[in-house]
């Protein structure tokens, strides 16, 4: 179990009891998540965009590499390249309903990665990253597809963010109430939240059967308590 | 049906066919979502943090008000106050598995709100906002709780972001493949993704029954096609 390397900009300042200094938990969350929220400064203000992503723990960057991609014409992509960005992956695990408004909370796992976005120019790394993004949705699928065309590759930019500077927070379980509120009675508890992947729907212009790589479950056990 | 008021900084530049110029769809997504990702510039780079939120369409800001809250000691809160922030709410609705890597996608609804964060100083508005954040998790719950104590209010900061500058994107349905890839055969389709709220778990130090306001379903029909 290796620990994270928090720097001043990823050190969890509030709620230190919820910080998880464990790279295995970070990697498990990044494997479990499907959508990342990428923060980029565009002009004079931050923009936060949802995006697919993939992780290559053996990637060329310190601590491994997180990849996102986009159209070469996307404005955020130009703004992000070479600047420090923030990539956050959050999985909501529950609603925490306490006896006081103050102690209401959520159960969740969240990773915050801060790093300089590198435009991937090496073709082999670019193809590997794009395959990894497909395989993050359906592991093994990229090997069943034709290679990307030259035109498709020319239209697609890939950004790499080092995983070195990362922090993770997680909360699980029921509410923690004030003793006076517990004594006063009243209901409290939590509502578990899950993400469910339903059976695949075959496209109108395609025929079954659904390949095995599409049918695997995506739910990963909660790594921390 | 009123349309959104996109400005240069929230106009959807890529994938215009996925922009939804419909405030009803925006409001439905904000009602359906549970977690927002707040982007703030802290020092020299953006930070993206997951957070609970609530919306008051009759709030004092242009287009209505989105509220987030945090500890008065949180570093991001001081950095956000008075600056332009970005609040993004995303619901993942499916994985789109095409015949080419290039046409892989996700089904989702996502709202991007950009606005100047106002520290709420009026006590009545602050209490209303905090109640709304509780009620966003479990509608009607705030009325069943004791009022916040002076100490709790002093520890909690509330930020308001105007809803005026907002853009929304959504995608639904199956993959759109190149004709040549369709002709070549091979499976394609999409995997619906849902968020499920399981039955509430009563806290160890509490007794049932679970109140009716906790048991309502949270799933809202997909507002756009």
Short mmCIF file of C-alpha atoms in Angstrom, two decimals:
data_model
loop_
_atom_site.label_atom_id
_atom_site.label_comp_id
_atom_site.label_asym_id
_atom_site.label_seq_id
_atom_site.Cartn_x
_atom_site.Cartn_y
_atom_site.Cartn_z
CA UNK A 1 0.00 0.00 0.00
CA UNK A 2 1.72 3.14 -1.19
CA UNK A 3 0.62 6.49 0.06
CA UNK A 4 -0.37 9.48 -1.99
CA UNK A 5 2.07 12.34 -2.32
CA UNK A 6 0.04 15.33 -1.33
CA UNK A 7 1.46 18.73 -2.14
CA UNK A 8 0.18 22.00 -0.72
CA UNK A 9 -2.30 22.21 -3.59
CA UNK A 10 -3.80 18.76 -3.16
CA UNK A 11 -3.54 18.43 0.60
CA UNK A 12 -6.98 18.01 2.04
CA UNK A 13 -7.41 20.95 4.38
CA UNK A 14 -10.95 20.44 5.61
CA UNK A 15 -12.23 17.14 6.90
CA UNK A 16 -8.83 15.53 7.27
CA UNK A 17 -10.54 12.48 8.75
CA UNK A 18 -11.97 11.91 5.29
CA UNK A 19 -8.65 11.99 3.47
CA UNK A 20 -7.45 8.63 2.20
CA UNK A 21 -3.69 8.44 1.87
CA UNK A 22 -3.77 5.30 -0.17
CA UNK A 23 -2.96 5.05 -3.85
CA UNK A 24 -4.74 1.70 -4.13
CA UNK A 25 -8.00 3.38 -3.13
CA UNK A 26 -7.30 6.16 -5.63
CA UNK A 27 -6.68 3.67 -8.42
CA UNK A 28 -9.80 1.69 -7.50
CA UNK A 29 -11.94 4.83 -7.66
CA UNK A 30 -10.45 5.88 -10.98
CA UNK A 31 -11.18 2.38 -12.31
CA UNK A 32 -14.75 2.51 -10.99
CA UNK A 33 -15.64 6.02 -12.19
CA UNK A 34 -16.95 6.65 -15.69
CA UNK A 35 -17.08 10.45 -15.89
CA UNK A 36 -14.40 12.93 -14.83
CA UNK A 37 -14.96 16.64 -14.31
CA UNK A 38 -12.11 18.59 -15.88
CA UNK A 39 -11.43 22.09 -14.63
CA UNK A 40 -9.63 24.46 -16.98
CA UNK A 41 -9.13 28.21 -16.81
CA UNK A 42 -10.58 29.65 -20.02
CA UNK A 43 -10.02 33.37 -20.28
CA UNK A 44 -10.57 34.81 -16.81
CA UNK A 45 -12.61 32.09 -15.17
CA UNK A 46 -12.71 28.34 -14.57
CA UNK A 47 -14.77 26.03 -16.76
CA UNK A 48 -15.74 22.55 -15.54
CA UNK A 49 -16.62 20.00 -18.20
CA UNK A 50 -17.68 16.37 -17.88
CA UNK A 51 -15.52 14.01 -19.88
CA UNK A 52 -14.66 10.40 -20.45
CA UNK A 53 -11.19 9.42 -19.29
CA UNK A 54 -8.78 6.57 -18.82
CA UNK A 55 -5.82 5.83 -16.61
CA UNK A 56 -2.53 4.21 -17.53
CA UNK A 57 -0.68 3.43 -14.32
CA UNK A 58 2.36 2.58 -16.44
CA UNK A 59 2.01 5.79 -18.46
CA UNK A 60 4.99 8.08 -18.98
CA UNK A 61 4.05 10.59 -16.28
CA UNK A 62 5.03 10.62 -12.66
CA UNK A 63 2.60 8.41 -10.72
CA UNK A 64 0.94 7.22 -13.90
CA UNK A 65 -1.08 9.11 -16.50
CA UNK A 66 -4.72 10.16 -16.72
CA UNK A 67 -5.93 10.76 -20.28
CA UNK A 68 -8.81 12.84 -21.59
CA UNK A 69 -9.60 13.59 -25.19
CA UNK A 70 -11.55 16.06 -27.25
CA UNK A 71 -12.01 17.66 -30.62
CA UNK A 72 -8.92 19.51 -31.79
CA UNK A 73 -11.28 22.48 -32.35
CA UNK A 74 -12.57 22.55 -28.76
CA UNK A 75 -11.78 25.83 -27.09
CA UNK A 76 -11.13 24.27 -23.65
CA UNK A 77 -8.53 21.99 -25.15
CA UNK A 78 -6.39 24.83 -26.38
CA UNK A 79 -6.83 26.64 -23.08
CA UNK A 80 -5.83 23.55 -21.10
CA UNK A 81 -2.72 22.57 -23.02
CA UNK A 82 0.41 23.30 -21.02
CA UNK A 83 -1.51 24.76 -18.09
CA UNK A 84 -2.32 23.31 -14.70
CA UNK A 85 -5.69 21.62 -14.75
CA UNK A 86 -7.77 19.77 -12.18
CA UNK A 87 -9.46 16.46 -12.87
CA UNK A 88 -12.00 15.28 -10.32
CA UNK A 89 -13.72 11.91 -10.29
CA UNK A 90 -16.60 11.49 -7.85
CA UNK A 91 -18.80 8.53 -7.11
CA UNK A 92 -21.88 9.21 -5.00
CA UNK A 93 -22.54 6.37 -2.59
CA UNK A 94 -25.34 7.70 -0.39
CA UNK A 95 -27.32 10.50 1.20
CA UNK A 96 -26.70 11.06 4.91
CA UNK A 97 -29.80 12.33 6.69
CA UNK A 98 -28.98 13.52 10.19
CA UNK A 99 -31.17 14.99 12.97
CA UNK A 100 -29.79 18.47 12.28
CA UNK A 101 -29.32 20.22 8.98
CA UNK A 102 -25.71 20.84 9.94
CA UNK A 103 -24.83 17.14 10.02
CA UNK A 104 -26.45 16.24 6.74
CA UNK A 105 -23.84 14.90 4.35
CA UNK A 106 -23.21 12.54 1.49
CA UNK A 107 -21.38 9.27 1.23
CA UNK A 108 -18.97 9.45 -1.65
CA UNK A 109 -15.53 8.77 -2.99
CA UNK A 110 -13.77 11.60 -4.74
CA UNK A 111 -10.31 11.99 -6.26
CA UNK A 112 -8.84 15.37 -7.12
CA UNK A 113 -5.87 15.31 -9.50
CA UNK A 114 -3.95 18.52 -10.17
CA UNK A 115 -1.29 18.63 -12.84
CA UNK A 116 0.06 20.18 -15.97
CA UNK A 117 -1.84 19.05 -19.05
CA UNK A 118 0.44 17.72 -21.74
CA UNK A 119 -0.78 17.53 -25.34
CA UNK A 120 0.08 14.02 -26.48
CA UNK A 121 1.95 14.23 -29.77
CA UNK A 122 3.45 10.75 -29.98
CA UNK A 123 1.18 8.73 -32.25
CA UNK A 124 1.69 5.44 -30.43
CA UNK A 125 0.81 7.04 -27.08
CA UNK A 126 -2.19 8.75 -28.64
CA UNK A 127 -3.59 5.51 -30.02
CA UNK A 128 -2.92 3.75 -26.72
CA UNK A 129 -4.75 6.50 -24.84
CA UNK A 130 -7.75 6.46 -27.16
CA UNK A 131 -7.97 2.69 -26.90
CA UNK A 132 -7.78 2.98 -23.11
CA UNK A 133 -10.70 5.43 -23.11
CA UNK A 134 -12.81 2.95 -25.11
CA UNK A 135 -11.72 0.09 -22.88
CA UNK A 136 -12.62 2.10 -19.79
CA UNK A 137 -16.25 1.95 -20.99
CA UNK A 138 -16.08 -1.69 -22.05
CA UNK A 139 -12.83 -3.49 -21.19
CA UNK A 140 -11.37 -5.26 -24.19
CA UNK A 141 -13.59 -3.54 -26.73
CA UNK A 142 -10.84 -1.58 -28.50
CA UNK A 143 -9.22 -4.81 -29.74
CA UNK A 144 -12.46 -5.70 -31.54
CA UNK A 145 -12.65 -2.41 -33.50
CA UNK A 146 -10.95 -1.29 -36.70
CA UNK A 147 -7.99 1.07 -36.17
CA UNK A 148 -8.75 4.79 -36.14
CA UNK A 149 -8.46 6.41 -39.56
CA UNK A 150 -5.91 9.14 -40.25
CA UNK A 151 -8.78 11.64 -40.46
CA UNK A 152 -10.21 10.55 -37.11
CA UNK A 153 -6.83 10.80 -35.43
CA UNK A 154 -6.27 14.26 -36.94
CA UNK A 155 -9.58 15.44 -35.49
CA UNK A 156 -8.87 14.16 -31.98
CA UNK A 157 -6.59 15.67 -29.37
CA UNK A 158 -5.42 13.77 -26.29
CA UNK A 159 -4.32 15.43 -23.08
CA UNK A 160 -2.25 13.68 -20.43
CA UNK A 161 -2.30 14.67 -16.76
CA UNK A 162 0.21 13.16 -14.31
CA UNK A 163 -1.38 11.27 -11.42
CA UNK A 164 1.35 12.23 -8.98
CA UNK A 165 -0.48 15.09 -7.30
CA UNK A 166 -3.72 13.57 -6.16
CA UNK A 167 -5.85 13.61 -3.08
CA UNK A 168 -8.79 11.46 -2.26
CA UNK A 169 -11.65 11.87 0.14
CA UNK A 170 -14.32 9.39 1.08
CA UNK A 171 -17.20 9.13 3.49
CA UNK A 172 -19.29 6.09 4.28
CA UNK A 173 -21.88 5.04 6.81
CA UNK A 174 -24.63 6.75 8.76
CA UNK A 175 -24.94 10.24 10.25
CA UNK A 176 -22.95 11.44 13.24
CA UNK A 177 -25.34 13.50 15.32
CA UNK A 178 -25.01 15.71 18.39
CA UNK A 179 -25.77 13.76 21.60
CA UNK A 180 -28.60 16.16 22.44
CA UNK A 181 -30.22 15.53 19.06
CA UNK A 182 -29.95 11.76 19.49
CA UNK A 183 -31.54 12.03 22.95
CA UNK A 184 -34.40 14.08 21.49
CA UNK A 185 -35.34 11.14 19.27
CA UNK A 186 -36.40 11.50 15.68
CA UNK A 187 -35.36 9.45 12.70
CA UNK A 188 -31.90 9.57 11.14
CA UNK A 189 -30.12 7.33 8.69
CA UNK A 190 -28.66 7.11 5.25
CA UNK A 191 -29.89 6.23 1.79
CA UNK A 192 -27.45 4.10 -0.24
CA UNK A 193 -27.01 5.27 -3.83
CA UNK A 194 -25.79 2.96 -6.58
CA UNK A 195 -25.02 3.30 -10.24
CA UNK A 196 -26.64 0.54 -12.24
CA UNK A 197 -25.73 -0.51 -15.77
CA UNK A 198 -28.77 -2.01 -17.46
CA UNK A 199 -28.54 -4.68 -20.16
CA UNK A 200 -27.07 -3.36 -23.40
CA UNK A 201 -29.46 -2.20 -26.11
CA UNK A 202 -28.37 -3.33 -29.57
CA UNK A 203 -28.42 -0.54 -32.17
CA UNK A 204 -31.23 -0.56 -34.76
CA UNK A 205 -28.68 -1.11 -37.53
CA UNK A 206 -26.84 -3.91 -35.72
CA UNK A 207 -27.55 -7.48 -34.70
CA UNK A 208 -26.81 -9.45 -31.57
CA UNK A 209 -25.48 -11.18 -29.65
CA UNK A 210 -24.07 -8.59 -27.24
CA UNK A 211 -20.32 -9.26 -26.94
CA UNK A 212 -19.10 -10.59 -23.60
CA UNK A 213 -16.91 -7.54 -22.98
CA UNK A 214 -20.02 -5.34 -22.84
CA UNK A 215 -21.81 -7.45 -20.27
CA UNK A 216 -19.42 -7.33 -17.36
CA UNK A 217 -20.60 -5.56 -14.21
CA UNK A 218 -19.04 -2.19 -13.45
CA UNK A 219 -19.67 -2.00 -9.75
CA UNK A 220 -16.55 -2.25 -7.65
CA UNK A 221 -16.70 -2.79 -3.89
CA UNK A 222 -16.37 0.33 -1.80
CA UNK A 223 -12.67 0.43 -1.00
CA UNK A 224 -12.76 2.45 2.22
CA UNK A 225 -14.93 2.68 5.31
CA UNK B 1 -40.65 27.26 -22.56
CA UNK B 2 -38.10 30.00 -22.05
CA UNK B 3 -34.72 29.72 -23.68
CA UNK B 4 -31.37 29.95 -21.99
CA UNK B 5 -29.39 33.15 -22.33
CA UNK B 6 -26.04 31.93 -23.52
CA UNK B 7 -23.18 34.38 -23.36
CA UNK B 8 -19.84 33.92 -25.11
CA UNK B 9 -18.59 32.06 -22.04
CA UNK B 10 -21.42 29.55 -21.81
CA UNK B 11 -22.22 29.17 -25.49
CA UNK B 12 -21.70 25.59 -26.49
CA UNK B 13 -19.05 25.73 -29.16
CA UNK B 14 -18.58 22.06 -29.95
CA UNK B 15 -21.43 19.70 -30.61
CA UNK B 16 -24.05 22.40 -31.08
CA UNK B 17 -26.56 19.69 -31.93
CA UNK B 18 -26.29 18.64 -28.30
CA UNK B 19 -27.03 22.07 -26.84
CA UNK B 20 -30.45 22.40 -25.26
CA UNK B 21 -31.74 25.96 -25.28
CA UNK B 22 -34.47 25.25 -22.81
CA UNK B 23 -34.57 26.47 -19.26
CA UNK B 24 -37.15 23.85 -18.32
CA UNK B 25 -34.67 21.11 -19.20
CA UNK B 26 -31.98 22.95 -17.22
CA UNK B 27 -34.23 23.20 -14.17
CA UNK B 28 -35.24 19.54 -14.48
CA UNK B 29 -31.60 18.45 -14.54
CA UNK B 30 -30.70 20.64 -11.57
CA UNK B 31 -33.66 19.11 -9.70
CA UNK B 32 -32.57 15.61 -10.65
CA UNK B 33 -28.87 15.96 -9.86
CA UNK B 34 -27.48 15.39 -6.37
CA UNK B 35 -23.83 16.41 -6.71
CA UNK B 36 -22.43 19.51 -8.39
CA UNK B 37 -18.81 20.00 -9.38
CA UNK B 38 -17.68 23.48 -8.42
CA UNK B 39 -14.70 24.98 -10.23
CA UNK B 40 -12.76 27.71 -8.44
CA UNK B 41 -9.40 29.24 -9.20
CA UNK B 42 -7.26 28.75 -6.09
CA UNK B 43 -3.88 30.42 -6.41
CA UNK B 44 -2.71 29.82 -9.98
CA UNK B 45 -4.85 26.86 -11.00
CA UNK B 46 -8.41 25.57 -11.03
CA UNK B 47 -9.73 23.27 -8.34
CA UNK B 48 -12.83 21.16 -8.93
CA UNK B 49 -14.70 19.96 -5.87
CA UNK B 50 -17.84 17.85 -5.55
CA UNK B 51 -20.52 19.49 -3.46
CA UNK B 52 -24.16 19.34 -2.46
CA UNK B 53 -26.27 22.18 -3.82
CA UNK B 54 -29.75 23.55 -4.13
CA UNK B 55 -31.59 25.82 -6.53
CA UNK B 56 -34.05 28.58 -5.71
CA UNK B 57 -35.69 29.65 -8.95
CA UNK B 58 -37.21 32.58 -7.06
CA UNK B 59 -33.86 33.47 -5.50
CA UNK B 60 -32.53 37.01 -5.62
CA UNK B 61 -30.17 36.49 -8.55
CA UNK B 62 -30.83 36.91 -12.23
CA UNK B 63 -32.38 33.70 -13.56
CA UNK B 64 -32.65 32.23 -10.08
CA UNK B 65 -29.96 31.23 -7.59
CA UNK B 66 -27.82 28.13 -7.14
CA UNK B 67 -26.51 27.67 -3.61
CA UNK B 68 -23.51 25.75 -2.31
CA UNK B 69 -22.19 25.74 1.20
CA UNK B 70 -19.04 24.91 3.08
CA UNK B 71 -17.03 25.42 6.21
CA UNK B 72 -16.10 29.06 6.77
CA UNK B 73 -12.53 27.77 7.14
CA UNK B 74 -12.44 26.05 3.73
CA UNK B 75 -9.75 27.52 1.53
CA UNK B 76 -11.77 27.19 -1.69
CA UNK B 77 -14.58 29.20 -0.17
CA UNK B 78 -12.43 32.23 0.42
CA UNK B 79 -10.92 31.86 -3.04
CA UNK B 80 -14.36 31.64 -4.66
CA UNK B 81 -16.03 34.56 -2.94
CA UNK B 82 -16.53 37.44 -5.35
CA UNK B 83 -14.86 35.63 -8.25
CA UNK B 84 -16.34 33.96 -11.29
CA UNK B 85 -16.90 30.27 -10.64
CA UNK B 86 -18.27 27.41 -12.69
CA UNK B 87 -20.81 24.93 -11.35
CA UNK B 88 -21.40 21.81 -13.42
CA UNK B 89 -24.08 19.20 -12.79
CA UNK B 90 -23.84 16.01 -14.82
CA UNK B 91 -26.04 12.96 -14.90
CA UNK B 92 -24.67 9.95 -16.74
CA UNK B 93 -27.42 8.13 -18.66
CA UNK B 94 -25.53 5.59 -20.71
CA UNK B 95 -22.43 4.30 -22.47
CA UNK B 96 -22.48 4.51 -26.26
CA UNK B 97 -20.51 1.70 -27.88
CA UNK B 98 -19.99 2.33 -31.58
CA UNK B 99 -18.22 0.29 -34.29
CA UNK B 100 -15.29 2.70 -34.25
CA UNK B 101 -13.43 4.12 -31.30
CA UNK B 102 -14.06 7.59 -32.71
CA UNK B 103 -17.83 7.34 -32.37
CA UNK B 104 -17.85 6.00 -28.82
CA UNK B 105 -19.66 8.41 -26.57
CA UNK B 106 -21.79 8.73 -23.46
CA UNK B 107 -25.42 9.55 -22.95
CA UNK B 108 -25.70 12.28 -20.38
CA UNK B 109 -27.27 15.54 -19.35
CA UNK B 110 -24.92 18.28 -18.20
CA UNK B 111 -25.47 21.87 -17.12
CA UNK B 112 -22.63 24.39 -16.92
CA UNK B 113 -23.36 27.52 -14.88
CA UNK B 114 -20.85 30.37 -14.88
CA UNK B 115 -21.30 33.29 -12.54
CA UNK B 116 -19.89 35.47 -9.83
CA UNK B 117 -20.05 33.77 -6.44
CA UNK B 118 -21.74 35.94 -3.82
CA UNK B 119 -21.16 35.26 -0.13
CA UNK B 120 -24.62 35.21 1.39
CA UNK B 121 -24.66 37.50 4.42
CA UNK B 122 -28.38 37.92 4.97
CA UNK B 123 -29.37 35.51 7.73
CA UNK B 124 -32.81 34.76 6.36
CA UNK B 125 -31.39 33.93 2.93
CA UNK B 126 -28.67 31.82 4.53
CA UNK B 127 -31.17 29.75 6.50
CA UNK B 128 -33.39 29.39 3.43
CA UNK B 129 -30.43 28.20 1.37
CA UNK B 130 -29.28 25.67 3.97
CA UNK B 131 -32.84 24.33 4.30
CA UNK B 132 -33.01 24.06 0.51
CA UNK B 133 -29.79 22.02 0.43
CA UNK B 134 -31.27 19.57 2.99
CA UNK B 135 -34.56 19.45 1.08
CA UNK B 136 -32.70 18.75 -2.15
CA UNK B 137 -31.59 15.46 -0.56
CA UNK B 138 -34.98 14.69 0.99
CA UNK B 139 -37.79 17.10 0.05
CA UNK B 140 -39.61 18.41 3.11
CA UNK B 141 -37.01 17.18 5.59
CA UNK B 142 -35.81 20.61 6.78
CA UNK B 143 -39.24 21.37 8.28
CA UNK B 144 -38.89 18.28 10.52
CA UNK B 145 -35.53 19.37 12.00
CA UNK B 146 -34.65 21.76 14.81
CA UNK B 147 -33.39 25.16 13.64
CA UNK B 148 -29.63 25.53 13.17
CA UNK B 149 -27.82 26.77 16.26
CA UNK B 150 -25.96 30.07 16.28
CA UNK B 151 -22.69 28.12 16.43
CA UNK B 152 -23.63 25.96 13.43
CA UNK B 153 -24.60 29.00 11.39
CA UNK B 154 -21.37 30.76 12.32
CA UNK B 155 -19.37 27.76 11.07
CA UNK B 156 -21.16 27.56 7.74
CA UNK B 157 -20.72 29.79 4.71
CA UNK B 158 -23.19 29.89 1.83
CA UNK B 159 -22.29 30.96 -1.69
CA UNK B 160 -24.87 32.04 -4.25
CA UNK B 161 -24.31 31.75 -8.00
CA UNK B 162 -26.76 33.32 -10.46
CA UNK B 163 -28.36 30.85 -12.87
CA UNK B 164 -28.58 33.37 -15.70
CA UNK B 165 -25.46 32.24 -17.57
CA UNK B 166 -26.02 28.57 -18.14
CA UNK B 167 -25.65 26.13 -20.95
CA UNK B 168 -26.87 22.60 -21.13
CA UNK B 169 -25.85 19.67 -23.26
CA UNK B 170 -27.47 16.29 -23.54
CA UNK B 171 -27.08 13.14 -25.58
CA UNK B 172 -29.40 10.16 -25.70
CA UNK B 173 -29.84 7.04 -27.78
CA UNK B 174 -27.58 4.68 -29.65
CA UNK B 175 -24.36 5.17 -31.59
CA UNK B 176 -24.14 6.97 -34.93
CA UNK B 177 -21.67 5.00 -37.02
CA UNK B 178 -20.00 5.53 -40.37
CA UNK B 179 -21.94 3.78 -43.18
CA UNK B 180 -18.89 1.71 -44.03
CA UNK B 181 -18.64 0.46 -40.46
CA UNK B 182 -22.32 -0.45 -40.39
CA UNK B 183 -21.94 -2.35 -43.64
CA UNK B 184 -18.97 -4.27 -42.22
CA UNK B 185 -21.22 -5.71 -39.51
CA UNK B 186 -20.21 -6.08 -35.92
CA UNK B 187 -22.15 -5.25 -32.80
CA UNK B 188 -22.92 -1.73 -31.64
CA UNK B 189 -25.34 -0.37 -29.09
CA UNK B 190 -25.63 1.46 -25.82
CA UNK B 191 -25.73 0.54 -22.16
CA UNK B 192 -28.29 2.50 -20.12
CA UNK B 193 -26.94 3.78 -16.81
CA UNK B 194 -29.21 4.67 -13.90
CA UNK B 195 -28.75 6.02 -10.43
CA UNK B 196 -30.65 3.96 -7.89
CA UNK B 197 -31.54 5.02 -4.35
CA UNK B 198 -31.85 1.95 -2.17
CA UNK B 199 -34.16 1.76 0.85
CA UNK B 200 -33.03 4.00 3.70
CA UNK B 201 -30.89 2.47 6.44
CA UNK B 202 -31.94 3.66 9.91
CA UNK B 203 -29.01 4.81 12.07
CA UNK B 204 -27.89 2.52 14.89
CA UNK B 205 -28.89 5.15 17.43
CA UNK B 206 -32.32 5.81 15.87
CA UNK B 207 -35.60 3.94 15.47
CA UNK B 208 -38.01 3.63 12.57
CA UNK B 209 -40.26 4.11 10.78
CA UNK B 210 -38.48 5.85 7.92
CA UNK B 211 -40.31 9.17 7.31
CA UNK B 212 -42.30 9.44 4.10
CA UNK B 213 -40.15 12.32 2.81
CA UNK B 214 -37.14 10.01 2.68
CA UNK B 215 -38.86 7.34 0.64
CA UNK B 216 -39.78 9.20 -2.49
CA UNK B 217 -38.06 8.17 -5.72
CA UNK B 218 -35.44 10.51 -7.11
CA UNK B 219 -35.45 9.45 -10.72
CA UNK B 220 -36.85 12.02 -13.10
CA UNK B 221 -37.66 11.18 -16.72
CA UNK B 222 -35.03 12.12 -19.25
CA UNK B 223 -36.17 15.56 -20.43
CA UNK B 224 -34.60 15.57 -23.87
CA UNK B 225 -34.10 13.15 -26.74
#
